[in-house]
Amino acid sequence: DIDDVGHKYHLELVLEDVLDKDSTVNCTAEVLYHLGNKNSAPSVQFTLEEELKNTDEADNIFYNRIKSLEKELVAENIPDSHGNVSPEMEPVRLLAWVASGYVIWQNSTENTKFQLAQIKHVKQVKRSDEYLEFDYTILLHEMVSQEIIPWQMTVLWHPQHGVQVTQDSRQPKHASE
Amino acid sequence: MKILLVFAALVAAACSEQLFVGDQVLRVTASNEEQLTLLRVLGEQAELQVDFWRHPTSPGHPVDMRVPFPSLQAVKIFLESNSISYSIMIEDVQELLDEEKKTMMKSRRIERSTNTFDFASYHTIEEIYDWMDTLVDDYPSLVSKIQIGQSYENRPLYVLKFSTGGSNRPAIWLDTGIHSREWITQATGVWTANKIAEEYGHDPSITAILDSMDIFFEIVTNPDGFAFTHSSNRMWRKTRSINAGSHCIGVDPNRNWDAGFGGSGSSSNPCSETYRGPYAHSESEVKAIVDFIIGHGNVKSVISIHSYSQMLLFPYGYKTAPPPHYQELNELAKKAVSDLAAAYGTKYTYGSIANTIYLADGTTVDWAYDNGVKYSFTFELRDTGHYGFLLPSTQIIPTATETWPALLDIMVHVLEHPY
């Protein structure tokens, strides 16, 4: 508790590689939830105790595959109802996961717990520069309220320049549901 | 000619006569137009009753003909004396028919047996309801199906009863699928019900349990919601009841129970995923279970299965104060979670609902506990958020497999601690 400022948490965590459960990296972090101001994201500072694995090869394979597509990538419902993700869509899902992490961070409070539930729709946007751009509509699951929240996010990615969420906005829930 | 054959077939069928004994199917190849004409003439001899399966069309194209046993010799002599080449495709048509009939009956039996139900995939409500009937058929002295009520949209609420006899024995209640989008739970329910039936008489724990107690298992606890997740919205959680004065549908069936009803752990907004409903037990799906358990009068444990988060929880959800049996429930949860992890290393946390997950009022287990059911637990199955509700079907059997020893731990404890 920091008077007039907010609540600060010291965390010791272990990062686990989703694609390789035995690959872990220790991490320490400080998270500050600001008092009163619901519109500002918590401040985060972190230190990785080891270096993250190099993923250049896989990144370049995915990058080149998308770059060489004749038509812009379009897909829906990843995973599908049965939890299936086709191998070609797996990197698209992982990219959404990373990007949704940013959206979740920007919208978290001490009383929320968000997870990416599903990619409802993804559409590649043609670009003249070297970046890949994807327009995602995702569903976020908020654990405390149990709500499923549609969210739009525009994601830029390049193997050497990383992930950027250039635009995101909460979407209204369908009236039919 | 055809009508005569059909009539003969009907008569034969009525008299259960075998029609095709010794009949053969010959494959004949006419090498020129002359031979082709001869074959056509052969077909026109009514007394021979040659039945073309493939008619004479042009030279070189095979002609298939079924020749009744009494005409075989005459037909073969005719073909040979005219140098028309042929081979025997089917030595005995009736034998083939008998074989086919056997195979068809066998496959129909297999379809109706629980042995070929695909436990490793997600199923529709119809498939699960059909499978329930096959389970009862396969274990008639152990399993029966009862209906405890109807859903809002009038779907039957079915409960599988596992009993080796007695009269109103102390019982364990299990339910899955109260939140329809938690598909891993109904799938685990199906596997587990099958496991209980399979293991009775083999596994010492389940055998001991069923020798003294009954198990009641409701697999599709929210059938309307479940049907909706298949037809319209995979992420649907609540019931499908219409809310007066609102365009939003459904009540959270796990906030609708009369235990701490109406607090901050549920919502008064019909559009909310945790809407508690207009009053406690307003939902027919909930009321049916309430009436059943109260009416039964001898239920000693209620285990309600949800997903996701990988937790094993016990009361209370509507308050942070510990329940009177906190120590015992906590110890039992600790053991169950440890045995669950032994299978694949899946880590569960455990504790009271309020302290482990969040404040939630009007829950199943709080109601059960406050109504004298001491051993009331909620499972939150896999995973912790990576796939969440969309858990890949490849994880169904591992999830069910690891949960089984944890369930057994609780049920054995209930057996060994009568009250």
Coordinates of C-alpha atoms in Angstrom, one line a residue:
Chain A
D1 CA 0.0 0.0 0.0
I2 CA 1.5 3.3 -1.0
D3 CA -0.5 6.3 0.3
D4 CA -2.0 8.5 -2.3
V5 CA -0.3 6.5 -5.0
G6 CA -1.7 3.0 -5.2
H7 CA -0.9 -0.6 -4.6
K8 CA 2.5 -2.0 -5.5
Y9 CA 3.2 -5.7 -5.9
H10 CA 6.6 -7.4 -6.0
L11 CA 6.6 -10.5 -8.0
E12 CA 8.9 -13.4 -8.6
L13 CA 7.8 -15.4 -11.5
V14 CA 8.9 -18.2 -13.8
L15 CA 8.3 -17.7 -17.5
E16 CA 7.6 -21.0 -19.3
D17 CA 8.0 -21.4 -23.1
V18 CA 4.6 -22.4 -24.4
L19 CA 6.2 -24.4 -27.1
D20 CA 8.7 -26.1 -24.9
K21 CA 7.6 -26.7 -21.3
D22 CA 11.1 -27.5 -20.1
S23 CA 12.4 -24.1 -21.2
T24 CA 12.0 -21.7 -18.3
V25 CA 13.3 -18.2 -17.4
N26 CA 13.2 -16.6 -14.0
C27 CA 11.9 -13.1 -13.8
T28 CA 11.2 -10.5 -11.1
A29 CA 8.7 -7.7 -11.6
E30 CA 7.1 -4.7 -9.9
V31 CA 3.5 -3.9 -10.7
L32 CA 1.9 -0.6 -9.5
Y33 CA -1.8 -0.2 -9.7
H34 CA -2.5 3.5 -9.7
L35 CA -5.0 4.8 -7.1
G36 CA -8.2 6.1 -8.5
N37 CA -7.2 6.5 -12.1
K38 CA -9.1 3.7 -13.8
N39 CA -8.0 4.9 -17.2
S40 CA -4.3 4.3 -16.8
A41 CA -2.7 0.9 -17.1
P42 CA -0.7 -0.5 -14.2
S43 CA 3.0 0.4 -14.4
V44 CA 5.2 -2.6 -14.9
Q45 CA 9.0 -3.0 -14.5
F46 CA 10.7 -6.3 -14.9
T47 CA 14.0 -8.0 -15.0
L48 CA 14.7 -11.2 -16.9
E49 CA 17.4 -13.3 -15.2
E50 CA 18.4 -15.1 -18.4
E51 CA 18.1 -14.4 -22.0
L52 CA 15.1 -15.4 -24.0
K53 CA 15.5 -18.1 -26.6
N54 CA 16.4 -17.1 -30.1
T55 CA 13.4 -17.6 -32.5
D56 CA 14.9 -16.1 -35.7
E57 CA 14.5 -19.3 -37.7
A58 CA 10.8 -19.9 -37.0
D59 CA 10.1 -16.2 -37.2
N60 CA 11.6 -16.0 -40.7
I61 CA 9.8 -19.1 -41.9
F62 CA 6.4 -17.6 -40.8
Y63 CA 7.3 -14.1 -42.2
N64 CA 8.3 -15.4 -45.6
R65 CA 5.3 -17.7 -45.8
I66 CA 2.9 -14.8 -45.2
K67 CA 4.8 -12.5 -47.5
S68 CA 4.6 -15.0 -50.3
L69 CA 0.8 -15.5 -50.0
E70 CA -1.0 -14.6 -53.2
K71 CA -4.1 -13.5 -51.4
E72 CA -4.2 -11.8 -48.0
L73 CA -4.7 -14.2 -45.1
V74 CA -8.3 -14.5 -43.7
A75 CA -9.4 -16.9 -41.0
E76 CA -12.1 -17.4 -38.4
N77 CA -12.6 -19.1 -35.0
I78 CA -9.1 -20.0 -33.9
P79 CA -9.2 -22.3 -32.1
D80 CA -12.5 -23.8 -33.3
S81 CA -15.2 -25.1 -31.0
H82 CA -13.2 -28.3 -30.4
G83 CA -10.0 -26.6 -29.5
N84 CA -8.4 -27.4 -32.9
V85 CA -5.8 -25.1 -34.5
S86 CA -4.4 -26.0 -37.9
P87 CA -0.6 -26.0 -38.0
E88 CA -0.6 -23.0 -40.5
M89 CA -2.7 -21.0 -38.1
E90 CA -0.6 -21.7 -35.0
P91 CA 1.7 -18.7 -35.5
V92 CA -1.3 -16.5 -36.2
R93 CA -2.7 -17.6 -32.9
L94 CA 0.5 -17.0 -31.0
L95 CA 0.8 -13.6 -32.5
A96 CA -2.7 -12.8 -31.3
W97 CA -1.7 -14.1 -27.9
V98 CA 1.2 -11.8 -27.6
A99 CA -0.7 -8.8 -28.9
S100 CA -3.7 -9.5 -26.6
G101 CA -1.2 -9.4 -23.7
Y102 CA -0.7 -5.8 -24.5
V103 CA -4.4 -5.1 -24.6
I104 CA -4.9 -7.0 -21.4
W105 CA -2.2 -5.0 -19.7
Q106 CA -3.7 -1.7 -20.8
N107 CA -7.1 -2.7 -19.4
S108 CA -6.2 -4.5 -16.1
T109 CA -7.0 -3.5 -12.6
E110 CA -6.6 -5.4 -9.3
N111 CA -10.0 -6.9 -9.9
T112 CA -9.7 -8.2 -13.4
K113 CA -8.2 -11.4 -14.8
F114 CA -8.2 -11.6 -18.5
Q115 CA -7.4 -14.4 -20.9
L116 CA -7.5 -14.6 -24.7
A117 CA -10.5 -16.9 -25.3
Q118 CA -10.6 -17.1 -29.1
I119 CA -9.8 -15.3 -32.3
K120 CA -13.2 -14.7 -33.9
H121 CA -11.7 -13.2 -37.1
V122 CA -8.4 -12.3 -38.5
K123 CA -7.7 -10.5 -41.7
Q124 CA -4.3 -9.6 -43.1
V125 CA -4.0 -6.0 -44.3
K126 CA -1.8 -5.4 -47.3
R127 CA 1.2 -3.1 -46.7
S128 CA 3.7 -1.6 -48.9
D129 CA 6.5 -1.7 -46.3
E130 CA 8.2 -4.7 -44.8
Y131 CA 5.8 -5.1 -41.8
L132 CA 3.0 -7.6 -41.6
E133 CA -0.3 -6.2 -40.5
F134 CA -3.3 -8.2 -39.1
D135 CA -6.7 -6.9 -38.1
Y136 CA -7.9 -9.2 -35.3
T137 CA -11.3 -9.5 -33.6
I138 CA -10.6 -11.5 -30.5
L139 CA -12.7 -12.6 -27.5
L140 CA -11.3 -11.8 -24.1
H141 CA -12.6 -13.8 -21.1
E142 CA -12.6 -11.9 -17.9
M143 CA -12.5 -14.3 -15.0
V144 CA -14.2 -12.4 -12.2
S145 CA -17.2 -11.2 -14.1
Q146 CA -17.1 -14.2 -16.4
E147 CA -17.8 -11.9 -19.3
I148 CA -16.7 -12.6 -22.9
I149 CA -15.6 -9.3 -24.4
P150 CA -15.1 -8.8 -28.1
W151 CA -12.1 -6.7 -28.9
Q152 CA -10.6 -5.4 -32.1
M153 CA -6.9 -4.9 -32.4
T154 CA -4.6 -4.0 -35.3
V155 CA -1.3 -5.8 -35.0
L156 CA 2.0 -5.0 -36.7
W157 CA 4.8 -7.5 -36.7
H158 CA 8.3 -7.9 -38.2
P159 CA 10.9 -10.6 -37.2
Q160 CA 13.4 -7.9 -36.2
H161 CA 11.1 -5.2 -35.0
G162 CA 8.7 -7.3 -32.8
V163 CA 5.0 -6.8 -32.1
Q164 CA 3.1 -3.6 -32.0
V165 CA -0.6 -3.0 -31.3
T166 CA -1.3 0.2 -33.2
Q167 CA -5.0 0.3 -32.5
D168 CA -7.4 -1.5 -30.3
S169 CA -11.0 -1.0 -29.2
R170 CA -13.6 -2.8 -27.1
Q171 CA -16.5 -4.0 -29.3
P172 CA -20.2 -4.1 -28.4
K173 CA -21.6 -7.6 -27.6
H174 CA -24.1 -8.9 -30.2
A175 CA -27.7 -8.2 -29.4
S176 CA -28.7 -11.7 -30.5
E177 CA -26.7 -13.2 -27.6
Chain B
M1 CA -41.0 -61.3 -65.1
K2 CA -39.8 -58.8 -62.5
I3 CA -43.1 -58.8 -60.8
L4 CA -43.0 -62.6 -60.6
L5 CA -39.6 -62.5 -59.0
V6 CA -40.7 -59.9 -56.5
F7 CA -43.8 -61.9 -55.6
A8 CA -41.7 -65.0 -55.3
A9 CA -39.2 -63.2 -53.1
L10 CA -42.1 -62.0 -50.9
V11 CA -43.5 -65.5 -50.6
A12 CA -40.1 -66.9 -49.9
A13 CA -39.5 -64.3 -47.3
A14 CA -42.8 -65.0 -45.7
C15 CA -41.9 -68.7 -45.7
S16 CA -38.3 -67.9 -44.7
E17 CA -37.2 -69.9 -47.8
Q18 CA -33.6 -69.3 -48.9
L19 CA -33.8 -68.0 -52.5
F20 CA -30.3 -68.1 -53.8
V21 CA -28.6 -71.3 -52.6
G22 CA -26.1 -72.5 -55.1
D23 CA -26.8 -69.6 -57.5
Q24 CA -23.7 -68.2 -59.2
V25 CA -22.7 -64.9 -60.8
L26 CA -20.8 -65.3 -64.0
R27 CA -18.7 -62.6 -65.6
V28 CA -19.0 -63.1 -69.4
T29 CA -17.1 -61.3 -72.1
A30 CA -18.5 -61.4 -75.6
S31 CA -15.8 -60.9 -78.2
N32 CA -18.0 -59.8 -81.1
E33 CA -21.5 -58.7 -82.0
E34 CA -22.6 -62.2 -82.8
Q35 CA -21.7 -63.5 -79.3
L36 CA -23.4 -60.4 -77.8
T37 CA -26.7 -61.3 -79.7
L38 CA -26.4 -64.8 -78.3
L39 CA -26.2 -63.5 -74.8
R40 CA -29.3 -61.3 -75.3
V41 CA -31.1 -64.4 -76.5
L42 CA -30.0 -66.3 -73.5
G43 CA -31.5 -63.6 -71.3
E44 CA -34.8 -63.9 -73.0
Q45 CA -35.2 -67.6 -72.1
A46 CA -37.8 -67.2 -69.4
E47 CA -37.4 -70.7 -68.0
L48 CA -33.6 -70.1 -67.3
Q49 CA -34.3 -67.0 -65.2
V50 CA -30.9 -65.5 -65.9
D51 CA -30.7 -62.2 -64.1
F52 CA -28.3 -59.6 -65.6
W53 CA -26.4 -57.5 -63.1
R54 CA -24.6 -55.9 -66.0
H55 CA -26.4 -56.0 -69.3
P56 CA -24.9 -56.9 -72.7
T57 CA -23.9 -53.6 -74.3
S58 CA -20.9 -53.9 -76.6
P59 CA -18.2 -56.4 -77.3
G60 CA -15.3 -56.4 -74.8
H61 CA -17.5 -55.0 -72.0
P62 CA -18.1 -57.6 -69.3
V63 CA -21.6 -58.9 -68.8
D64 CA -22.4 -60.0 -65.3
M65 CA -25.3 -62.5 -64.9
R66 CA -26.7 -64.2 -61.9
V67 CA -27.6 -67.8 -62.9
P68 CA -30.0 -69.7 -60.6
F69 CA -28.7 -73.1 -59.6
P70 CA -31.1 -75.2 -61.6
S71 CA -30.0 -73.4 -64.8
L72 CA -26.3 -73.4 -64.2
Q73 CA -25.4 -76.5 -66.2
A74 CA -27.5 -75.4 -69.2
V75 CA -26.0 -71.9 -69.3
K76 CA -22.4 -73.1 -68.9
I77 CA -22.9 -75.6 -71.8
F78 CA -24.4 -72.9 -73.9
L79 CA -21.5 -70.5 -73.2
E80 CA -18.8 -73.1 -73.8
S81 CA -20.3 -74.5 -77.0
N82 CA -20.4 -71.0 -78.4
S83 CA -16.8 -70.3 -77.3
I84 CA -17.9 -67.4 -75.1
S85 CA -15.4 -66.9 -72.3
Y86 CA -16.6 -66.5 -68.8
S87 CA -15.4 -66.7 -65.2
I88 CA -17.2 -67.4 -61.9
M89 CA -17.4 -64.1 -59.9
I90 CA -19.5 -65.4 -57.1
E91 CA -19.5 -69.1 -56.2
D92 CA -22.6 -69.1 -54.1
V93 CA -24.8 -66.0 -53.8
Q94 CA -26.7 -67.2 -50.7
E95 CA -23.4 -67.7 -48.8
L96 CA -22.5 -64.1 -49.6
L97 CA -25.9 -62.9 -48.5
D98 CA -25.6 -64.8 -45.2
E99 CA -22.1 -63.3 -44.6
E100 CA -23.4 -59.8 -45.3
K101 CA -26.3 -60.2 -43.0
K102 CA -24.0 -61.4 -40.2
T103 CA -21.7 -58.4 -40.7
M104 CA -24.6 -56.0 -40.7
M105 CA -26.0 -57.3 -37.5
K106 CA -22.6 -57.3 -35.9
S107 CA -21.9 -53.7 -36.9
R108 CA -25.3 -52.6 -35.6
R109 CA -24.5 -54.2 -32.3
I110 CA -21.1 -52.5 -32.2
E111 CA -22.7 -49.1 -32.8
R112 CA -25.0 -49.6 -29.9
S113 CA -22.3 -50.7 -27.5
T114 CA -20.3 -48.3 -25.4
N115 CA -17.1 -49.9 -26.7
T116 CA -16.9 -47.8 -29.8
F117 CA -18.1 -44.4 -28.4
D118 CA -15.4 -41.9 -29.1
F119 CA -14.5 -40.6 -25.6
A120 CA -11.7 -38.5 -27.2
S121 CA -14.0 -36.1 -28.9
Y122 CA -16.7 -33.6 -28.0
H123 CA -20.3 -34.6 -28.6
T124 CA -23.7 -33.1 -29.2
I125 CA -26.5 -33.4 -26.7
E126 CA -28.2 -36.1 -28.8
E127 CA -25.1 -38.1 -29.0
I128 CA -24.6 -38.0 -25.2
Y129 CA -28.2 -38.8 -24.5
D130 CA -28.0 -41.8 -27.0
W131 CA -24.8 -42.9 -25.3
M132 CA -26.5 -42.9 -21.9
D133 CA -29.0 -45.4 -23.2
T134 CA -26.2 -47.7 -24.4
L135 CA -24.5 -47.4 -21.0
V136 CA -27.7 -48.5 -19.3
D137 CA -28.1 -51.3 -21.9
D138 CA -24.6 -52.5 -21.3
Y139 CA -24.7 -52.5 -17.5
P140 CA -28.4 -53.1 -16.7
S141 CA -27.8 -54.4 -13.2
L142 CA -25.8 -51.3 -12.2
V143 CA -26.9 -48.3 -14.2
S144 CA -30.3 -46.8 -14.7
K145 CA -31.5 -43.5 -16.1
I146 CA -33.9 -41.3 -14.3
Q147 CA -35.4 -37.9 -15.3
I148 CA -35.5 -35.3 -12.5
G149 CA -37.2 -32.6 -14.4
Q150 CA -37.2 -30.5 -17.5
S151 CA -35.1 -27.6 -18.7
Y152 CA -36.6 -24.2 -19.6
E153 CA -36.9 -25.3 -23.2
N154 CA -38.4 -28.6 -22.1
R155 CA -35.4 -30.8 -22.6
P156 CA -35.3 -33.8 -20.2
L157 CA -32.9 -33.5 -17.3
Y158 CA -31.4 -37.0 -17.1
V159 CA -29.4 -38.4 -14.2
L160 CA -27.6 -41.7 -14.3
K161 CA -28.1 -43.8 -11.2
F162 CA -25.3 -46.3 -10.2
S163 CA -26.6 -48.7 -7.6
T164 CA -26.0 -52.3 -6.6
G165 CA -29.3 -52.4 -4.7
G166 CA -30.5 -51.5 -1.2
S167 CA -33.1 -49.0 -0.4
N168 CA -32.3 -45.3 -0.4
R169 CA -28.6 -45.9 0.4
P170 CA -26.4 -43.0 1.3
A171 CA -25.5 -41.3 -2.0
I172 CA -23.0 -39.2 -3.8
W173 CA -24.1 -36.6 -6.3
L174 CA -22.0 -35.6 -9.3
D175 CA -22.8 -33.0 -11.9
T176 CA -21.0 -31.7 -15.0
G177 CA -22.0 -29.1 -17.6
I178 CA -23.9 -26.7 -15.4
H179 CA -22.1 -23.9 -17.3
S180 CA -22.6 -25.0 -20.9
R181 CA -19.4 -23.6 -22.5
E182 CA -17.2 -25.7 -20.2
W183 CA -17.2 -28.5 -22.7
I184 CA -14.4 -30.4 -21.0
T185 CA -16.8 -31.1 -18.1
Q186 CA -19.5 -32.9 -20.0
A187 CA -16.8 -34.9 -21.9
T188 CA -15.1 -35.8 -18.6
G189 CA -18.6 -36.7 -17.3
V190 CA -19.2 -39.2 -20.0
W191 CA -15.8 -40.8 -19.6
T192 CA -16.1 -40.9 -15.8
A193 CA -19.6 -42.5 -15.9
N194 CA -18.3 -45.1 -18.3
K195 CA -15.3 -45.7 -16.0
I196 CA -17.5 -46.1 -12.9
A197 CA -19.5 -48.8 -14.7
E198 CA -16.5 -50.5 -16.1
E199 CA -14.5 -50.6 -12.9
Y200 CA -17.3 -51.8 -10.6
G201 CA -16.2 -55.3 -9.7
H202 CA -12.6 -54.6 -10.6
D203 CA -11.2 -51.5 -9.0
P204 CA -11.4 -52.1 -5.2
S205 CA -12.3 -48.5 -4.3
I206 CA -15.2 -48.0 -6.6
T207 CA -16.4 -51.5 -5.8
A208 CA -16.4 -50.8 -2.1
I209 CA -18.2 -47.5 -2.7
L210 CA -20.9 -48.9 -4.8
D211 CA -21.4 -51.9 -2.5
S212 CA -22.7 -49.5 0.2
M213 CA -23.6 -46.3 -1.6
D214 CA -25.3 -45.0 -4.7
I215 CA -23.9 -42.5 -7.2
F216 CA -26.2 -40.1 -9.0
F217 CA -24.5 -38.4 -12.0
E218 CA -26.0 -35.6 -14.1
I219 CA -23.8 -35.1 -17.1
V220 CA -25.7 -32.5 -19.1
T221 CA -26.9 -30.3 -16.2
N222 CA -27.7 -27.3 -18.5
P223 CA -29.0 -28.9 -21.7
D224 CA -30.5 -25.7 -23.2
G225 CA -27.2 -23.9 -22.8
F226 CA -25.3 -26.9 -24.2
A227 CA -27.5 -27.1 -27.3
F228 CA -26.9 -23.3 -27.7
T229 CA -23.1 -23.7 -27.6
H230 CA -23.4 -26.1 -30.5
S231 CA -25.9 -24.2 -32.6
S232 CA -25.2 -20.6 -32.0
N233 CA -22.7 -19.3 -29.4
R234 CA -19.8 -21.6 -28.2
M235 CA -19.2 -19.2 -25.3
W236 CA -22.7 -19.4 -23.8
R237 CA -22.6 -20.0 -20.0
K238 CA -26.1 -19.5 -18.5
T239 CA -29.5 -21.1 -18.9
R240 CA -31.7 -19.9 -21.8
S241 CA -34.6 -18.6 -19.8
I242 CA -36.3 -15.4 -20.9
N243 CA -35.9 -12.5 -18.4
A244 CA -39.0 -10.4 -17.9
G245 CA -38.4 -6.8 -19.1
S246 CA -35.0 -7.5 -20.6
H247 CA -33.8 -8.5 -24.0
C248 CA -31.0 -10.5 -22.4
I249 CA -31.4 -14.2 -21.9
G250 CA -30.4 -16.6 -19.2
V251 CA -29.5 -17.0 -15.6
D252 CA -26.2 -18.2 -14.1
P253 CA -27.2 -21.5 -12.7
N254 CA -24.3 -21.4 -10.3
R255 CA -25.5 -18.1 -8.7
N256 CA -29.1 -19.2 -8.5
W257 CA -29.0 -21.4 -5.4
D258 CA -30.4 -20.4 -2.0
A259 CA -27.1 -19.9 -0.2
G260 CA -26.0 -16.3 0.4
F261 CA -28.3 -15.5 -2.5
G262 CA -28.2 -11.9 -3.8
G263 CA -24.9 -10.7 -2.5
S264 CA -21.9 -9.1 -4.1
G265 CA -20.8 -12.4 -5.6
S266 CA -23.5 -12.3 -8.2
S267 CA -25.2 -9.7 -10.4
S268 CA -28.7 -8.3 -10.5
N269 CA -28.4 -7.5 -14.2
P270 CA -30.0 -10.0 -16.6
C271 CA -27.4 -9.2 -19.2
S272 CA -24.6 -10.2 -16.9
E273 CA -22.9 -13.6 -17.1
T274 CA -23.3 -14.0 -13.3
Y275 CA -27.0 -12.9 -13.2
R276 CA -28.5 -14.6 -10.2
G277 CA -32.0 -14.7 -11.5
P278 CA -35.2 -13.1 -10.2
Y279 CA -35.2 -15.3 -7.1
A280 CA -33.4 -18.4 -5.7
H281 CA -34.2 -21.6 -7.6
S282 CA -36.0 -19.7 -10.3
E283 CA -34.3 -22.0 -12.8
S284 CA -35.9 -25.3 -13.5
E285 CA -32.5 -26.9 -14.0
V286 CA -31.5 -25.8 -10.4
K287 CA -34.9 -26.5 -8.8
A288 CA -34.9 -30.1 -10.2
I289 CA -31.6 -30.9 -8.4
V290 CA -32.8 -29.1 -5.2
D291 CA -36.0 -31.2 -5.2
F292 CA -34.1 -34.4 -5.9
I293 CA -31.5 -34.0 -3.2
I294 CA -34.0 -32.9 -0.6
G295 CA -36.4 -35.6 -1.6
H296 CA -33.7 -38.2 -1.5
G297 CA -32.7 -37.2 2.0
N298 CA -29.6 -39.2 2.2
V299 CA -27.1 -37.5 -0.1
K300 CA -23.7 -37.3 1.7
S301 CA -21.6 -35.6 -1.0
V302 CA -22.1 -33.1 -3.8
I303 CA -19.3 -32.8 -6.4
S304 CA -19.9 -30.1 -9.1
I305 CA -17.5 -30.0 -12.0
H306 CA -16.6 -26.9 -13.9
S307 CA -13.7 -25.5 -15.9
Y308 CA -11.3 -23.8 -16.2
S309 CA -8.6 -22.9 -13.6
Q310 CA -7.3 -26.2 -12.3
M311 CA -8.7 -25.8 -8.8
L312 CA -10.4 -28.0 -6.2
L313 CA -12.7 -25.9 -4.1
F314 CA -15.0 -26.2 -1.1
P315 CA -17.4 -23.8 0.7
Y316 CA -17.8 -21.0 1.2
G317 CA -18.1 -18.8 -1.9
Y318 CA -20.6 -16.3 -0.4
K319 CA -18.4 -15.4 2.6
T320 CA -14.8 -15.5 3.5
A321 CA -15.4 -17.1 6.9
P322 CA -14.3 -20.7 6.9
P323 CA -16.9 -23.5 7.1
P324 CA -17.0 -25.5 10.3
H325 CA -15.4 -28.5 8.6
Y326 CA -12.6 -26.5 7.0
Q327 CA -9.8 -28.6 8.4
E328 CA -11.2 -31.9 7.1
L329 CA -12.2 -30.5 3.7
N330 CA -8.9 -28.8 3.2
E331 CA -6.9 -31.9 4.1
L332 CA -9.0 -34.0 1.7
A333 CA -8.6 -31.5 -1.1
K334 CA -4.9 -31.5 -0.6
K335 CA -4.7 -35.3 -0.9
A336 CA -7.0 -35.3 -4.0
V337 CA -5.0 -32.6 -5.7
S338 CA -1.8 -34.5 -5.1
D339 CA -3.2 -37.7 -6.5
L340 CA -4.4 -35.8 -9.5
A341 CA -1.0 -34.4 -10.2
A342 CA 0.6 -37.9 -10.0
A343 CA -0.9 -38.7 -13.5
Y344 CA 0.6 -36.0 -15.7
G345 CA 2.0 -33.4 -13.4
T346 CA -1.1 -31.1 -13.7
K347 CA -0.9 -28.6 -10.9
Y348 CA -4.1 -27.7 -9.0
T349 CA -4.6 -25.1 -6.3
Y350 CA -7.2 -25.7 -3.6
G351 CA -9.1 -24.0 -0.8
S352 CA -12.4 -22.3 -0.2
I353 CA -14.1 -20.7 -3.1
A354 CA -13.9 -17.2 -1.7
N355 CA -10.2 -17.4 -0.9
T356 CA -9.1 -19.3 -3.9
I357 CA -11.1 -18.0 -6.9
Y358 CA -13.5 -15.1 -6.0
L359 CA -16.6 -14.3 -4.0
A360 CA -19.5 -16.1 -5.6
D361 CA -22.9 -16.4 -3.9
G362 CA -25.8 -18.7 -4.7
T363 CA -23.5 -21.6 -5.7
T364 CA -24.3 -25.3 -5.8
V365 CA -21.8 -26.4 -3.2
D366 CA -22.6 -23.7 -0.7
W367 CA -26.3 -24.6 -0.9
A368 CA -25.5 -28.3 -0.5
Y369 CA -23.2 -27.6 2.5
D370 CA -25.7 -25.4 4.2
N371 CA -28.3 -28.1 3.7
G372 CA -26.3 -30.8 5.5
V373 CA -24.1 -32.2 2.8
K374 CA -20.8 -32.1 4.4
Y375 CA -18.6 -33.2 1.5
S376 CA -19.3 -30.6 -1.0
F377 CA -16.6 -29.8 -3.6
T378 CA -16.2 -28.0 -6.9
F379 CA -13.6 -28.9 -9.4
E380 CA -12.3 -26.5 -12.0
L381 CA -10.7 -28.7 -14.6
R382 CA -8.0 -27.9 -17.2
D383 CA -6.5 -25.6 -18.2
T384 CA -5.3 -22.3 -16.7
G385 CA -6.2 -20.1 -19.6
H386 CA -4.1 -21.0 -22.6
Y387 CA -7.0 -22.6 -24.4
G388 CA -9.6 -21.9 -21.6
F389 CA -13.0 -23.1 -22.7
L390 CA -11.7 -24.3 -26.0
L391 CA -9.6 -27.1 -24.6
P392 CA -8.4 -29.3 -27.5
S393 CA -10.3 -32.6 -27.6
T394 CA -6.9 -34.4 -27.4
Q395 CA -6.9 -33.3 -23.7
I396 CA -10.2 -34.9 -22.9
I397 CA -8.9 -38.4 -21.9
P398 CA -5.9 -37.1 -20.1
T399 CA -8.1 -34.7 -18.1
A400 CA -10.6 -37.3 -17.2
T401 CA -7.9 -39.8 -16.4
E402 CA -6.1 -37.5 -14.0
T403 CA -9.3 -36.4 -12.3
W404 CA -10.5 -39.9 -11.7
P405 CA -8.1 -40.6 -8.7
A406 CA -9.1 -37.3 -7.2
L407 CA -12.8 -38.1 -7.4
L408 CA -12.1 -41.5 -5.9
D409 CA -10.2 -39.9 -3.0
I410 CA -13.3 -37.9 -2.1
M411 CA -15.7 -40.7 -2.6
V412 CA -13.7 -43.1 -0.5
H413 CA -13.4 -40.6 2.2
V414 CA -17.2 -40.1 2.2
L415 CA -17.6 -43.9 2.4
E416 CA -15.2 -44.2 5.3
H417 CA -16.7 -41.2 7.2
P418 CA -20.4 -41.9 7.5
Y419 CA -22.5 -39.3 9.2

